[in-house]
Short mmCIF file of C-alpha atoms and ligand atoms in Angstrom, two decimals:
data_model
loop_
_atom_site.label_atom_id
_atom_site.label_comp_id
_atom_site.label_asym_id
_atom_site.label_seq_id
_atom_site.Cartn_x
_atom_site.Cartn_y
_atom_site.Cartn_z
CA MET A 1 0.00 0.00 0.00
CA THR A 2 1.27 3.52 -0.82
CA SER A 3 2.32 5.42 2.28
CA SER A 4 0.92 8.95 2.60
CA ILE A 5 2.81 11.96 3.93
CA LEU A 6 2.18 15.69 4.39
CA VAL A 7 5.02 18.15 3.78
CA LEU A 8 4.32 21.44 5.54
CA GLY A 9 6.14 24.40 3.99
CA ALA A 10 6.85 24.85 0.29
CA GLY A 11 10.12 26.76 0.45
CA MET A 12 13.25 25.30 -1.14
CA VAL A 13 13.59 22.75 1.68
CA GLY A 14 9.95 21.55 1.77
CA THR A 15 9.57 21.45 -2.02
CA CYS A 16 12.74 19.37 -2.44
CA THR A 17 11.62 17.09 0.40
CA ALA A 18 8.29 16.56 -1.37
CA LEU A 19 10.07 15.73 -4.65
CA HIS A 20 12.40 13.22 -3.03
CA LEU A 21 9.60 11.51 -1.10
CA GLN A 22 7.53 11.32 -4.27
CA GLN A 23 10.48 9.77 -6.10
CA ARG A 24 10.47 7.01 -3.44
CA GLY A 25 6.81 6.16 -4.03
CA PHE A 26 5.13 8.17 -1.24
CA ASP A 27 1.74 9.79 -1.79
CA VAL A 28 2.81 13.36 -0.96
CA THR A 29 0.68 16.43 -0.21
CA LEU A 30 2.67 19.67 -0.07
CA VAL A 31 0.95 22.36 2.02
CA ASP A 32 1.75 26.07 2.34
CA ARG A 33 -0.25 29.16 3.17
CA ARG A 34 1.28 30.87 0.12
CA ALA A 35 2.40 29.72 -3.33
CA PRO A 36 5.68 27.73 -3.38
CA GLY A 37 8.90 29.70 -2.89
CA GLN A 38 7.36 33.03 -1.92
CA GLU A 39 9.19 33.59 1.37
CA THR A 40 12.85 33.23 2.41
CA SER A 41 13.61 31.01 -0.58
CA MET A 42 12.56 33.84 -2.88
CA GLY A 43 14.29 36.85 -1.36
CA ASN A 44 17.80 35.50 -0.86
CA ALA A 45 20.93 36.20 -2.92
CA GLY A 46 20.26 33.17 -5.14
CA LEU A 47 23.63 31.53 -4.58
CA ILE A 48 24.08 27.76 -4.64
CA GLN A 49 27.09 27.97 -2.40
CA ARG A 50 29.38 25.01 -3.00
CA GLU A 51 32.17 27.07 -1.39
CA ALA A 52 30.32 27.60 1.94
CA VAL A 53 31.88 24.62 3.73
CA GLU A 54 32.13 26.52 7.02
CA PRO A 55 28.90 27.51 8.76
CA TYR A 56 28.62 31.13 9.83
CA ALA A 57 30.19 31.48 13.28
CA PHE A 58 29.34 34.15 15.88
CA PRO A 59 31.94 36.87 15.25
CA ARG A 60 34.46 37.03 18.09
CA GLU A 61 36.73 39.96 17.11
CA PRO A 62 36.42 42.65 19.85
CA GLY A 63 36.54 45.54 17.35
CA PHE A 64 33.72 44.06 15.29
CA LEU A 65 31.59 43.39 18.38
CA LEU A 66 32.12 46.96 19.60
CA ASP A 67 30.94 48.25 16.22
CA VAL A 68 27.83 46.04 16.52
CA VAL A 69 27.04 47.27 20.04
CA LEU A 70 27.50 50.91 18.99
CA GLY A 71 25.49 50.45 15.81
CA ARG A 72 28.45 51.18 13.55
CA GLY A 73 28.98 49.29 10.29
CA ALA A 74 26.30 47.54 8.28
CA GLN A 75 26.86 43.84 8.86
CA VAL A 76 24.69 43.49 11.97
CA HIS A 77 21.70 45.39 13.31
CA TRP A 78 19.67 44.51 16.38
CA HIS A 79 16.47 45.25 18.25
CA ALA A 80 16.72 45.04 22.05
CA ARG A 81 13.53 42.91 22.10
CA GLY A 82 15.05 40.53 19.53
CA LEU A 83 18.26 40.09 21.53
CA TRP A 84 16.23 39.52 24.69
CA GLN A 85 13.95 36.93 23.02
CA MET A 86 16.86 35.05 21.45
CA ALA A 87 19.40 35.51 24.28
CA GLY A 88 19.51 31.83 25.31
CA ALA A 89 20.04 30.56 21.76
CA LEU A 90 22.56 33.33 20.99
CA LEU A 91 24.67 32.45 24.04
CA ARG A 92 24.75 28.84 22.89
CA TYR A 93 25.64 30.05 19.39
CA LEU A 94 28.59 31.95 20.89
CA HIS A 95 29.61 28.78 22.76
CA HIS A 96 29.48 26.60 19.63
CA SER A 97 31.45 29.20 17.68
CA HIS A 98 34.59 28.52 19.72
CA PRO A 99 37.18 27.51 17.09
CA ARG A 100 37.38 23.91 18.32
CA ARG A 101 33.59 23.40 18.25
CA HIS A 102 33.26 25.36 15.02
CA ALA A 103 35.73 22.94 13.40
CA LEU A 104 33.43 20.05 14.39
CA ALA A 105 30.42 21.86 12.96
CA THR A 106 32.38 22.53 9.77
CA ALA A 107 33.16 18.83 9.39
CA ALA A 108 29.42 18.01 9.50
CA TYR A 109 28.33 21.03 7.45
CA SER A 110 30.87 20.52 4.68
CA ARG A 111 29.58 16.99 4.09
CA LEU A 112 26.18 18.48 3.17
CA ILE A 113 27.60 21.39 1.19
CA ALA A 114 29.63 18.92 -0.91
CA HIS A 115 26.25 17.85 -2.41
CA ALA A 116 25.08 21.40 -3.18
CA THR A 117 25.40 21.63 -6.96
CA MET A 118 25.36 17.86 -7.44
CA GLU A 119 21.83 17.59 -5.98
CA HIS A 120 20.46 20.72 -7.67
CA ALA A 121 21.72 19.60 -11.10
CA PRO A 122 19.22 16.78 -11.81
CA LEU A 123 16.32 18.86 -10.47
CA ILE A 124 17.28 21.87 -12.60
CA ALA A 125 17.47 19.59 -15.65
CA ALA A 126 14.17 17.79 -14.94
CA ALA A 127 12.40 21.09 -14.15
CA GLY A 128 13.76 22.72 -17.34
CA ALA A 129 15.16 25.56 -15.23
CA GLN A 130 18.55 26.04 -16.92
CA ASP A 131 17.48 29.55 -18.02
CA VAL A 132 17.55 30.90 -14.44
CA VAL A 133 20.92 29.40 -13.46
CA SER A 134 24.42 30.57 -14.31
CA ARG A 135 27.41 28.37 -13.48
CA GLU A 136 30.26 30.85 -13.44
CA GLY A 137 30.82 31.15 -9.70
CA PHE A 138 30.82 34.30 -7.63
CA ARG A 139 33.32 36.65 -6.02
CA PHE A 140 34.35 37.87 -2.61
CA VAL A 141 35.76 41.35 -3.34
CA PHE A 142 38.17 43.15 -1.02
CA ARG A 143 38.89 46.83 -0.47
CA THR A 144 42.16 46.39 1.45
CA ALA A 145 45.27 44.40 0.51
CA GLN A 146 45.50 42.89 3.98
CA ALA A 147 41.98 41.40 3.85
CA PHE A 148 42.55 40.19 0.30
CA ASP A 149 45.83 38.46 1.15
CA GLN A 150 44.26 36.72 4.16
CA ALA A 151 41.25 35.59 2.13
CA ALA A 152 43.42 34.30 -0.73
CA GLN A 153 45.38 32.23 1.78
CA ARG A 154 42.18 30.98 3.39
CA ALA A 155 40.81 30.00 -0.03
CA GLU A 156 43.93 27.90 -0.63
CA ASP A 157 43.39 26.16 2.72
CA LEU A 158 39.77 25.42 1.81
CA HIS A 159 40.95 23.91 -1.45
CA THR A 160 43.43 21.70 0.38
CA HIS A 161 40.92 20.51 2.98
CA PHE A 162 37.60 20.54 1.12
CA GLY A 163 38.46 20.62 -2.59
CA VAL A 164 36.75 24.01 -3.08
CA ARG A 165 38.14 25.67 -6.20
CA SER A 166 38.90 29.38 -6.47
CA GLN A 167 41.08 31.85 -8.27
CA ALA A 168 42.68 34.93 -6.71
CA GLU A 169 42.30 38.03 -8.92
CA ASN A 170 44.39 41.18 -8.50
CA THR A 171 43.14 44.75 -9.03
CA ALA A 172 43.54 44.66 -12.81
CA GLN A 173 42.08 41.18 -13.24
CA LEU A 174 39.05 42.10 -11.15
CA ALA A 175 38.54 45.36 -13.07
CA GLN A 176 38.65 43.41 -16.33
CA ALA A 177 36.25 40.73 -15.07
CA GLU A 178 33.76 43.26 -13.70
CA PRO A 179 33.87 46.46 -15.80
CA ALA A 180 30.88 47.86 -13.89
CA LEU A 181 33.18 48.47 -10.89
CA GLN A 182 34.13 52.14 -10.81
CA LYS A 183 36.64 51.96 -8.00
CA PRO A 184 39.90 49.97 -8.08
CA LEU A 185 39.70 47.27 -5.40
CA ALA A 186 42.54 45.31 -3.81
CA GLY A 187 41.39 42.06 -5.40
CA ALA A 188 38.90 39.22 -5.35
CA VAL A 189 38.59 35.56 -4.59
CA HIS A 190 36.58 34.13 -7.46
CA TRP A 191 34.90 30.93 -6.24
CA LEU A 192 34.56 28.74 -9.30
CA ASP A 193 32.17 26.05 -8.08
CA PRO A 194 29.03 27.95 -6.90
CA TRP A 195 26.08 28.65 -9.17
CA ALA A 196 23.94 31.79 -9.28
CA VAL A 197 20.16 31.77 -9.69
CA HIS A 198 18.67 34.89 -11.30
CA ASP A 199 15.19 34.34 -9.84
CA PRO A 200 15.34 32.15 -6.71
CA GLY A 201 11.56 32.08 -6.19
CA ALA A 202 11.08 30.94 -9.80
CA LEU A 203 13.47 28.03 -9.27
CA VAL A 204 11.40 26.80 -6.29
CA GLN A 205 8.21 27.27 -8.34
CA ARG A 206 9.72 25.19 -11.19
CA TYR A 207 10.61 22.44 -8.71
CA ALA A 208 7.03 22.60 -7.37
CA ASP A 209 5.69 22.43 -10.95
CA LEU A 210 7.83 19.32 -11.48
CA PHE A 211 6.35 17.80 -8.30
CA ALA A 212 2.83 18.55 -9.60
CA ALA A 213 3.62 17.26 -13.12
CA ARG A 214 4.71 13.98 -11.56
CA GLY A 215 1.34 13.66 -9.82
CA GLY A 216 2.04 15.44 -6.52
CA ARG A 217 -0.68 17.43 -4.78
CA TRP A 218 -0.09 21.00 -3.65
CA LEU A 219 -2.67 22.65 -1.35
CA THR A 220 -3.11 25.95 0.43
CA GLY A 221 -3.37 25.39 4.17
CA ASP A 222 -2.24 26.43 7.62
CA ALA A 223 0.42 24.30 9.31
CA ALA A 224 -0.73 25.66 12.68
CA SER A 225 -3.78 23.40 12.31
CA LEU A 226 -1.58 20.26 12.36
CA GLN A 227 -2.94 17.66 14.73
CA VAL A 228 -2.67 13.98 15.51
CA GLN A 229 -5.50 12.09 13.82
CA GLY A 230 -5.84 8.39 14.47
CA ALA A 231 -2.45 6.82 13.79
CA GLY A 232 -1.40 9.74 11.58
CA TRP A 233 -1.56 13.50 11.15
CA SER A 234 -3.97 15.95 9.59
CA VAL A 235 -3.94 19.60 8.60
CA HIS A 236 -6.62 22.06 7.54
CA THR A 237 -6.48 23.18 3.89
CA THR A 238 -8.77 25.06 1.51
CA GLU A 239 -9.97 21.62 0.40
CA GLY A 240 -10.86 20.59 3.93
CA ARG A 241 -8.90 18.57 6.46
CA VAL A 242 -6.25 16.38 4.81
CA GLN A 243 -4.94 13.32 6.58
CA ALA A 244 -1.75 11.29 6.10
CA GLN A 245 0.20 8.64 7.93
CA GLN A 246 3.23 10.89 8.43
CA ALA A 247 4.14 14.59 8.27
CA VAL A 248 7.29 16.64 7.65
CA LEU A 249 7.68 20.09 9.12
CA ALA A 250 9.72 22.35 6.82
CA LEU A 251 8.58 25.83 7.82
CA GLY A 252 11.97 27.56 7.68
CA PRO A 253 12.02 30.49 10.14
CA TRP A 254 8.46 29.73 11.29
CA SER A 255 9.38 26.21 12.45
CA ASP A 256 10.19 27.31 16.01
CA GLY A 257 6.67 28.71 16.49
CA LEU A 258 5.09 25.41 15.50
CA ILE A 259 7.37 23.03 17.36
CA ARG A 260 6.85 25.06 20.55
CA THR A 261 3.14 24.22 20.37
CA LEU A 262 4.23 20.55 20.34
CA GLY A 263 6.35 21.07 23.46
CA TYR A 264 9.84 21.34 21.89
CA ARG A 265 12.26 24.06 23.06
CA PHE A 266 15.17 23.98 20.63
CA PRO A 267 17.88 26.68 20.58
CA LEU A 268 16.63 28.26 17.35
CA PHE A 269 16.84 31.90 16.35
CA ILE A 270 16.59 33.99 13.21
CA LYS A 271 18.80 36.45 11.39
CA ARG A 272 16.60 38.79 9.41
CA GLY A 273 17.85 40.19 6.09
CA TYR A 274 16.65 42.70 3.49
CA HIS A 275 16.92 43.15 -0.23
CA GLN A 276 16.33 45.95 -2.68
CA HIS A 277 16.54 45.92 -6.50
CA TYR A 278 18.28 48.55 -8.64
CA THR A 279 18.55 49.27 -12.33
CA PRO A 280 22.25 50.15 -12.80
CA PRO A 281 23.31 51.53 -16.19
CA MET A 282 25.92 48.77 -16.31
CA GLN A 283 25.10 45.36 -14.81
CA VAL A 284 27.47 43.33 -12.66
CA ARG A 285 28.33 40.07 -14.49
CA GLN A 286 28.50 37.71 -11.53
CA PRO A 287 27.33 38.08 -7.93
CA MET A 288 29.82 39.61 -5.52
CA LEU A 289 30.12 39.81 -1.76
CA ASP A 290 31.76 42.96 -0.46
CA ALA A 291 33.55 40.92 2.19
CA GLU A 292 34.66 43.85 4.33
CA ARG A 293 31.24 45.56 4.39
CA GLY A 294 28.98 42.51 4.44
CA PHE A 295 26.54 42.85 1.56
CA VAL A 296 25.96 40.97 -1.68
CA LEU A 297 25.23 42.40 -5.12
CA ALA A 298 23.58 39.79 -7.35
CA PRO A 299 22.32 40.29 -10.91
CA MET A 300 18.69 39.11 -11.02
CA GLN A 301 15.96 39.11 -13.62
CA ARG A 302 14.31 42.02 -11.77
CA GLY A 303 17.52 44.06 -11.61
CA LEU A 304 20.60 44.17 -9.41
CA ARG A 305 19.68 42.76 -6.00
CA LEU A 306 21.45 44.15 -2.94
CA THR A 307 21.10 41.86 0.10
CA THR A 308 22.09 42.73 3.65
CA GLY A 309 23.72 40.97 6.61
CA ALA A 310 22.01 39.90 9.83
CA GLU A 311 19.36 41.71 11.84
CA PHE A 312 18.50 40.26 15.27
CA ALA A 313 14.85 41.14 15.69
CA PRO A 314 11.60 39.27 16.36
CA ILE A 315 10.26 37.63 13.20
CA ASP A 316 7.09 39.74 13.29
CA ALA A 317 8.67 43.10 14.24
CA PRO A 318 8.08 45.88 11.68
CA PRO A 319 10.88 46.31 9.11
CA THR A 320 13.80 48.56 10.12
CA PRO A 321 15.91 48.64 6.92
CA VAL A 322 18.79 50.53 8.54
CA GLN A 323 21.33 48.17 6.95
CA LEU A 324 19.89 48.74 3.48
CA ALA A 325 20.37 52.49 3.82
CA LYS A 326 23.98 51.99 4.92
CA THR A 327 24.85 49.40 2.27
CA ASP A 328 23.21 51.48 -0.46
CA ALA A 329 25.81 54.17 0.26
CA MET A 330 28.65 51.62 0.47
CA ALA A 331 27.66 49.93 -2.80
CA ARG A 332 27.60 53.33 -4.53
CA GLU A 333 31.31 53.65 -3.65
CA LEU A 334 31.87 50.63 -5.94
CA LEU A 335 29.51 51.18 -8.85
CA ASP A 336 26.69 53.26 -10.25
CA LEU A 337 23.66 51.52 -8.73
CA GLY A 338 21.12 53.64 -10.52
CA GLN A 339 17.70 54.05 -8.95
CA PRO A 340 16.08 51.54 -6.61
CA LEU A 341 12.95 49.93 -8.07
CA PRO A 342 9.86 51.62 -6.64
CA GLU A 343 8.96 48.80 -4.26
CA PRO A 344 9.27 48.44 -0.49
CA PRO A 345 12.41 46.63 0.68
CA TRP A 346 11.94 42.86 0.98
CA LEU A 347 12.39 41.42 4.48
CA GLY A 348 13.04 37.75 5.30
CA ALA A 349 14.66 35.64 8.02
CA ARG A 350 17.41 33.02 7.98
CA PRO A 351 16.35 30.04 10.14
CA CYS A 352 19.34 29.42 12.43
CA THR A 353 20.37 26.93 15.12
CA ALA A 354 22.80 27.47 18.00
CA ASP A 355 25.19 24.75 16.80
CA MET A 356 25.04 25.97 13.18
CA LEU A 357 23.72 22.63 11.90
CA PRO A 358 20.25 22.04 10.44
CA VAL A 359 17.61 19.97 12.20
CA MET A 360 16.80 16.92 10.06
CA GLY A 361 15.26 13.70 11.28
CA ALA A 362 12.44 12.16 13.32
CA ALA A 363 10.69 14.33 15.93
CA PRO A 364 11.88 12.89 19.25
CA ARG A 365 8.47 12.53 20.93
CA HIS A 366 5.95 12.34 18.05
CA PRO A 367 5.83 9.14 15.99
CA GLY A 368 5.35 9.78 12.26
CA LEU A 369 6.51 13.42 12.48
CA TRP A 370 9.75 14.57 10.84
CA PHE A 371 11.70 17.83 11.03
CA ASN A 372 13.60 19.52 8.20
CA PHE A 373 14.52 23.12 9.07
CA GLY A 374 17.30 25.36 10.39
CA HIS A 375 19.39 25.62 7.22
CA ALA A 376 20.41 29.18 8.13
CA HIS A 377 22.55 31.03 5.59
CA GLN A 378 22.46 28.22 3.02
CA GLY A 379 18.94 26.77 2.89
CA PHE A 380 18.58 27.64 -0.79
CA THR A 381 21.82 25.76 -1.46
CA LEU A 382 21.00 22.81 0.79
CA GLY A 383 17.31 22.24 -0.10
CA PRO A 384 17.90 19.33 -2.52
CA VAL A 385 20.36 17.41 -0.32
CA ALA A 386 18.22 18.13 2.78
CA GLY A 387 15.17 16.79 0.90
CA ARG A 388 17.04 13.71 -0.23
CA LEU A 389 18.46 12.94 3.20
CA LEU A 390 15.10 13.32 4.92
CA ALA A 391 13.37 11.13 2.30
CA GLU A 392 16.05 8.49 2.76
CA MET A 393 15.48 8.52 6.52
CA VAL A 394 11.69 8.28 6.13
CA SER A 395 11.96 5.38 3.70
CA GLY A 396 14.70 3.59 5.64
CA GLU A 397 17.23 3.73 2.79
CA PRO A 398 20.96 4.07 3.45
CA PRO A 399 21.50 7.85 3.78
CA CYS A 400 23.74 9.76 1.35
CA VAL A 401 25.31 11.55 4.35
CA ASP A 402 25.53 10.31 7.96
CA PRO A 403 22.52 12.13 9.51
CA THR A 404 23.65 11.82 13.16
CA PRO A 405 24.98 15.40 13.59
CA TYR A 406 21.68 16.88 12.36
CA SER A 407 19.39 14.73 14.53
CA PRO A 408 16.62 16.64 16.40
CA ARG A 409 17.47 14.40 19.39
CA ARG A 410 20.59 16.46 20.10
CA PHE A 411 18.26 19.19 21.41
CA GLY A 412 16.06 16.80 23.44
C1 LIG B 501 19.02 38.20 2.77
C2 LIG B 501 19.20 36.69 2.65
C3 LIG B 501 20.11 36.19 1.71
C4 LIG B 501 20.30 34.80 1.60
N1 LIG B 501 21.12 34.33 0.61
C5 LIG B 501 21.24 32.98 0.44
C6 LIG B 501 22.00 32.45 -0.64
O1 LIG B 501 22.52 33.19 -1.48
N2 LIG B 501 22.14 31.11 -0.74
C7 LIG B 501 21.53 30.26 0.15
O2 LIG B 501 21.73 29.03 0.04
N3 LIG B 501 20.75 30.73 1.15
C8 LIG B 501 20.58 32.06 1.31
N4 LIG B 501 19.81 32.55 2.32
C9 LIG B 501 19.17 31.60 3.24
C10 LIG B 501 18.00 30.88 2.56
O3 LIG B 501 17.20 31.82 1.88
C11 LIG B 501 17.17 30.13 3.59
O4 LIG B 501 18.00 29.31 4.39
C12 LIG B 501 16.15 29.23 2.89
O5 LIG B 501 15.39 29.97 1.97
C13 LIG B 501 15.25 28.53 3.88
O6 LIG B 501 14.36 27.72 3.12
P1 LIG B 501 13.15 27.02 3.82
O7 LIG B 501 12.43 26.23 2.78
O8 LIG B 501 13.61 26.32 5.05
O9 LIG B 501 12.24 28.24 4.34
P2 LIG B 501 11.19 29.22 3.50
O10 LIG B 501 11.70 29.42 2.15
O11 LIG B 501 10.94 30.36 4.38
O12 LIG B 501 9.93 28.28 3.43
C14 LIG B 501 9.09 28.07 4.55
C15 LIG B 501 7.67 28.00 4.03
O13 LIG B 501 6.79 27.75 5.13
C16 LIG B 501 5.59 28.44 4.88
N5 LIG B 501 4.86 28.62 6.13
C17 LIG B 501 5.28 29.26 7.25
N6 LIG B 501 4.32 29.18 8.20
C18 LIG B 501 3.28 28.47 7.67
C19 LIG B 501 2.02 28.05 8.16
N7 LIG B 501 1.61 28.35 9.40
N8 LIG B 501 1.23 27.34 7.35
C20 LIG B 501 1.61 27.02 6.09
N9 LIG B 501 2.79 27.41 5.57
C21 LIG B 501 3.63 28.11 6.35
C22 LIG B 501 6.02 29.76 4.26
O14 LIG B 501 4.95 30.34 3.53
C23 LIG B 501 7.20 29.31 3.40
O15 LIG B 501 6.81 29.06 2.06
C24 LIG B 501 19.59 33.92 2.45
C25 LIG B 501 18.67 34.42 3.37
C26 LIG B 501 18.48 35.80 3.47
C27 LIG B 501 17.46 36.32 4.45
#
């Protein structure tokens, strides 16, 4: 008999989970309150980050932290209420960011990241989505020679330890590669393995279309209505209550709210981020991270997308796009941004965990319920491998990556 399963959340992670479960013969219903890929998986920088083998650690440099406290710089912004709400998880994040523990997290994270492009590739091909993907890498650009030299050395280390390929570019090489840059920069590390998606929401929608074309069911519904029903689970949708034997929770930054109602207290927190589109007279060719200022410029179908660093604020607090205003001025030091599109800044939230590893596996105290969330800065990258790994666990197949470090049981 076909086994039925609900997947709650149709971001990159939930949609890929639905596809992989379907591929293994499950009768899958994908449920979201919005259309697929309309939230965090839409507003990001669109990078499939094969180079991101190290999860984002809590910064420890005293000068940087002083800037954050005093509200200087653009990389971090905070609301007092956000810091207060997330204090417990942030302290544990600081603890896990100790270099020794961060190295352990990197070992587990890099095993997932190694699958980044490899797992997207067959989905992109099957979904006919080649037109929104470019495979020419992206750059970290540097304003000072000291930062550039350190990063070039670090890139060599990452190649030695993780096989990540890059090329160091000096001032002239960078200027030639990116003629839109108006200011001579110290140099760039050009990561050669990552891919760039010019419309991240469209890629999720194409994956969801593939799921539907293969017979999957997508419904509008509210995950908050999830309840145990008989030996399975049910959720309320616009087509009435839908029941299945099992359920997967893939609600990205909203996962914490739902698992709390089930009695779980995991050290989860969010890092909000903004984007704004521009119409520069001359487009950047590949995405670039201004590594010393902490913003990304990514060419998108809608224009040049500027994305910001982390804002520690409650998920439902009104937008405070302070970082966008600062990075707008910083980006204009590099190139002619042109005018912002007449639209309000986009606001989203990276779903983070204190130990920097996603939460993937069986819910500790609820039979038939599975978790797949907490992919932080790289959920768009990791969606396909996260979907595959979860589907392998549900179906009892040998997993492509040892899932132990990501088990929900580590948080109780
Ligand atoms: C500024 C910024 C830049 C980023 N850049 C990158 C990048 O370049 N590369 C990268 O890999 N990652 C990037 N990220 C991170 C990445 O976007 C996220 O990790 C990823 O999108 C998370 O995917 P998800 O499917 O878990 O969550 P989401 O995409 O948020 O999906 C969760 C889904 O759950 C649904 N939902 C929530 N509550 C309910 C409910 N009650 N009922 C029904 N449905 C519900 C939502 O509608 C949503 O569709 C960036 C993030 C930000 C903020």
